[in-house]
Amino acid sequence: MHHFTFRDGELYAEDVSVKAIAQAVGTPFYLYSASTLQRHIRVFDQSFSGLDHLVCYSVKANSNLAVLRLLAQEGAGADIVSGGELFRALKVGIPPQKIVFSGVGKTREEIARALKAGILMFNVESLGELRVIAEEARQQGQKAPIAIRVNPDVDPQTHPYISTGLKKNKFGLSVEKAYEAYLQARQDPYLEIVGIDCHIGSQLTQVEPFVEALQRIKLFLQRLEQAEIKVRYLDLGGGLGIVYGQEDPPPPKEYAEALKRTLEDFTGTLILEPGRVIVGNAGILVTKVLYVKEGAEKRFVIVDAGMNDLIRPALYGAYHEIVPVRSTTDQTEVVDVVGPICETGDFLARDRELPKVNPGDLLAVMSAGAYGFVMSSNYNSRLRVPEVLVYKNKFYVVRQRERLEDLVAGEEIPDFLR
Ligand code: LLP
């Protein structure tokens, strides 16, 4: 459920006309709906009611400060993967006791800063990292709270680039290595074992892989218990999928019920790290048609947003629904919607049946709130686009369009070239 709807043939975000925003800020731009974000975080959180749990929103999915602030106000914690995300989370007032730090390549500096901040726990992904965390904790004269990320070897049945819980993936530690890590951590006076962690992938459209992963984690917990190692937090990561086109993912309630059933007698706190399911359908990318071109074999709709703005179609062959902001005709045609970038992979849709469009028309690329702006770049020296947040009948520019000066900020021509 989201708040992007048609009124008299024209697309609205909550109570604001998308066209009016385009006129005010220009195109392309990302547009988020605050009411949708609120709804999503509440529905997700309430699905787990009755269970001791903490929702740590996965900042990587959309890290705009306004989005984070809204989620913080709703009581969400944060799942971070870098010092940059720590900075953002703290800046919007997310309490450090609600922040978990994931990621395979945490640097010593990032670890030190997170320790100083007093985060809830480090989700540790290697024995080497465990050592560095212990060293930094020792330097700071405190204990570092840790969980080991276990790779349960479960197939999430999603795109290979976003599968993370298979043996061949770089994430986490195998059950054997994880056990070793716990034994090592127990010996270390500067480490405090507080949790166990696992994340098997993203855009999962079935509950079974989650349940299977959780069952394996539970078995592993029994083994830890035999070694008298107890954990308080069980972090099951994120990964719940959303509808882009024809998918039929379980609603949060069904996902939560399945997990509750599987958890049975677990008495600690369940941590969840949802990203996409909170922000994905709360955002769109608005772009303008520049040209319509008849190729030898195909018809191209050339728009002003490119793969640098939304890379998902190019990178994963991802499907995003595209709709005209104002529908003017019933006539449709099959087109490729492409951007201005000098790459054949620069497309937003291929062989897509769309209502006939003309230069100047606005198109909305739907379900673009997650892994949209955050994955954008300046490739082809394109300015990164603004982000706009709508709430009820008002809109707010929550990130300005970049200016040409921003493009070259930090660059310098050395003396010998002057
Ligand atoms: N926790 C961890 C440790 C993760 O690695 C991720 C996502 C999440 C939570 C959040 O997963 P979500 O609930 O959003 O599925 N760029 C790709 C998705 C990459 C996901 C990376 N990890 C895409 O555009 O589909």
Coordinates of C-alpha atoms in Angstrom, one line a residue, residues 37-197:
L37 CA 7.0 5.4 5.1
Q38 CA 5.1 5.8 8.3
R39 CA 2.6 3.2 7.3
H40 CA 5.3 0.7 6.3
I41 CA 7.4 1.0 9.4
R42 CA 4.3 0.8 11.6
V43 CA 2.9 -2.2 9.8
F44 CA 6.2 -4.0 10.0
D45 CA 6.8 -3.2 13.6
Q46 CA 3.2 -4.1 14.6
S47 CA 3.5 -7.5 12.8
F48 CA 6.0 -8.5 15.5
S49 CA 3.9 -7.3 18.5
G50 CA 3.8 -9.6 21.4
L51 CA 7.4 -10.6 20.7
D52 CA 10.5 -8.9 22.2
H53 CA 11.9 -7.3 19.1
L54 CA 13.9 -4.3 17.7
V55 CA 13.5 -3.1 14.1
C56 CA 16.9 -1.8 12.9
Y57 CA 16.1 -0.1 9.5
S58 CA 18.8 -1.0 7.0
V59 CA 20.2 2.5 6.2
K60 CA 21.8 1.4 2.9
A61 CA 18.4 1.1 1.2
N62 CA 17.7 4.9 1.5
S63 CA 19.9 7.0 3.7
N64 CA 18.4 10.5 3.2
L65 CA 18.4 12.3 6.5
A66 CA 14.7 13.2 6.3
V67 CA 13.8 9.6 5.7
L68 CA 16.0 8.5 8.5
R69 CA 14.6 11.1 10.8
L70 CA 11.0 10.0 10.1
L71 CA 11.9 6.4 10.9
A72 CA 13.8 7.4 14.0
Q73 CA 10.7 9.2 15.2
E74 CA 8.8 6.0 14.7
G75 CA 11.2 4.4 17.1
A76 CA 13.3 2.5 14.5
G77 CA 17.0 1.7 15.2
A78 CA 19.5 1.3 12.4
D79 CA 21.5 -1.4 10.6
I80 CA 24.6 0.4 9.3
V81 CA 27.5 -0.8 7.2
S82 CA 29.9 2.1 7.2
G83 CA 31.2 5.1 9.2
G84 CA 29.2 7.2 6.9
E85 CA 26.0 5.5 7.8
L86 CA 26.9 5.7 11.5
F87 CA 27.3 9.5 11.0
R88 CA 23.9 9.7 9.4
A89 CA 22.1 7.6 12.0
L90 CA 23.6 9.5 14.9
K91 CA 22.9 12.8 13.1
V92 CA 19.1 12.1 13.0
G93 CA 19.0 11.1 16.6
I94 CA 18.9 7.3 16.4
P95 CA 20.1 6.1 19.8
P96 CA 23.4 4.2 19.6
Q97 CA 21.8 1.4 21.7
K98 CA 19.6 0.8 18.7
I99 CA 22.4 0.6 16.1
V100 CA 23.9 -2.6 14.8
F101 CA 27.0 -2.6 12.6
S102 CA 27.1 -5.1 9.7
G103 CA 29.4 -5.5 6.8
V104 CA 32.4 -7.6 5.7
G105 CA 35.0 -4.9 5.5
K106 CA 34.7 -2.6 8.6
T107 CA 37.9 -0.6 8.9
R108 CA 39.7 -0.1 12.2
E109 CA 38.7 3.6 12.2
E110 CA 35.1 2.7 11.6
I111 CA 35.2 0.2 14.4
A112 CA 36.8 2.7 16.8
R113 CA 34.1 5.3 16.1
A114 CA 31.3 2.9 16.5
L115 CA 32.8 1.7 19.8
K116 CA 33.1 5.3 21.0
A117 CA 29.5 5.9 20.0
G118 CA 28.4 2.9 22.1
I119 CA 26.4 0.9 19.5
L120 CA 24.4 -2.1 20.4
M121 CA 26.5 -4.7 18.6
F122 CA 29.0 -5.5 15.9
N123 CA 27.9 -8.2 13.5
V124 CA 31.3 -9.8 13.0
E125 CA 32.0 -11.4 9.6
S126 CA 35.5 -12.8 10.1
L127 CA 38.1 -13.9 12.7
G128 CA 40.4 -11.1 11.5
E129 CA 37.7 -8.5 12.2
L130 CA 37.0 -10.1 15.6
R131 CA 40.7 -9.5 16.5
V132 CA 40.6 -5.8 15.3
I133 CA 37.5 -5.2 17.3
A134 CA 39.1 -6.7 20.4
E135 CA 42.2 -4.6 19.9
E136 CA 40.3 -1.4 19.6
A137 CA 38.1 -2.2 22.6
R138 CA 41.3 -2.8 24.6
Q139 CA 42.7 0.6 23.5
Q140 CA 39.5 2.3 24.6
G141 CA 39.4 0.3 27.9
Q142 CA 36.0 -1.2 27.3
K143 CA 34.3 -4.3 26.1
A144 CA 33.0 -4.5 22.6
P145 CA 29.5 -6.1 22.2
I146 CA 29.6 -8.7 19.4
A147 CA 27.5 -11.1 17.4
I148 CA 28.9 -13.5 14.9
R149 CA 27.3 -13.5 11.5
V150 CA 26.6 -17.1 10.6
N151 CA 26.2 -18.1 7.0
P152 CA 23.5 -20.8 7.2
D153 CA 24.0 -22.0 3.6
V154 CA 20.3 -21.4 2.6
D155 CA 19.3 -20.5 -0.9
P156 CA 17.1 -17.4 -0.8
Q157 CA 16.0 -17.9 -4.4
T158 CA 16.6 -14.4 -5.4
H159 CA 18.9 -12.7 -7.9
P160 CA 22.5 -14.1 -7.5
Y161 CA 23.9 -10.6 -6.9
I162 CA 21.8 -10.1 -3.8
S163 CA 22.0 -13.6 -2.4
T164 CA 24.2 -13.6 0.6
G165 CA 23.6 -16.7 2.7
L166 CA 25.1 -19.4 0.4
K167 CA 28.4 -21.1 1.2
K168 CA 30.0 -19.5 -1.9
N169 CA 29.1 -16.0 -0.8
K170 CA 31.6 -13.7 0.9
F171 CA 29.3 -13.0 3.9
G172 CA 29.4 -14.4 7.4
L173 CA 31.2 -17.5 8.7
S174 CA 30.3 -21.1 8.1
V175 CA 28.7 -22.8 11.1
E176 CA 32.1 -24.4 12.0
K177 CA 34.1 -21.2 11.8
A178 CA 31.4 -19.3 13.6
Y179 CA 31.6 -21.8 16.5
E180 CA 35.3 -21.2 16.6
A181 CA 34.8 -17.5 16.6
Y182 CA 32.5 -17.7 19.6
L183 CA 35.0 -19.8 21.5
Q184 CA 37.7 -17.3 20.7
A185 CA 35.5 -14.3 21.7
R186 CA 34.7 -16.0 25.0
Q187 CA 38.3 -16.0 25.9
D188 CA 38.8 -12.4 25.2
P189 CA 38.3 -10.0 28.1
Y190 CA 37.6 -7.2 25.7
L191 CA 34.8 -8.9 23.9
E192 CA 31.3 -9.4 25.1
I193 CA 29.2 -12.0 23.3
V194 CA 25.7 -10.5 23.1
G195 CA 24.2 -11.9 19.9
I196 CA 24.0 -14.0 16.8
D197 CA 23.4 -12.7 13.3

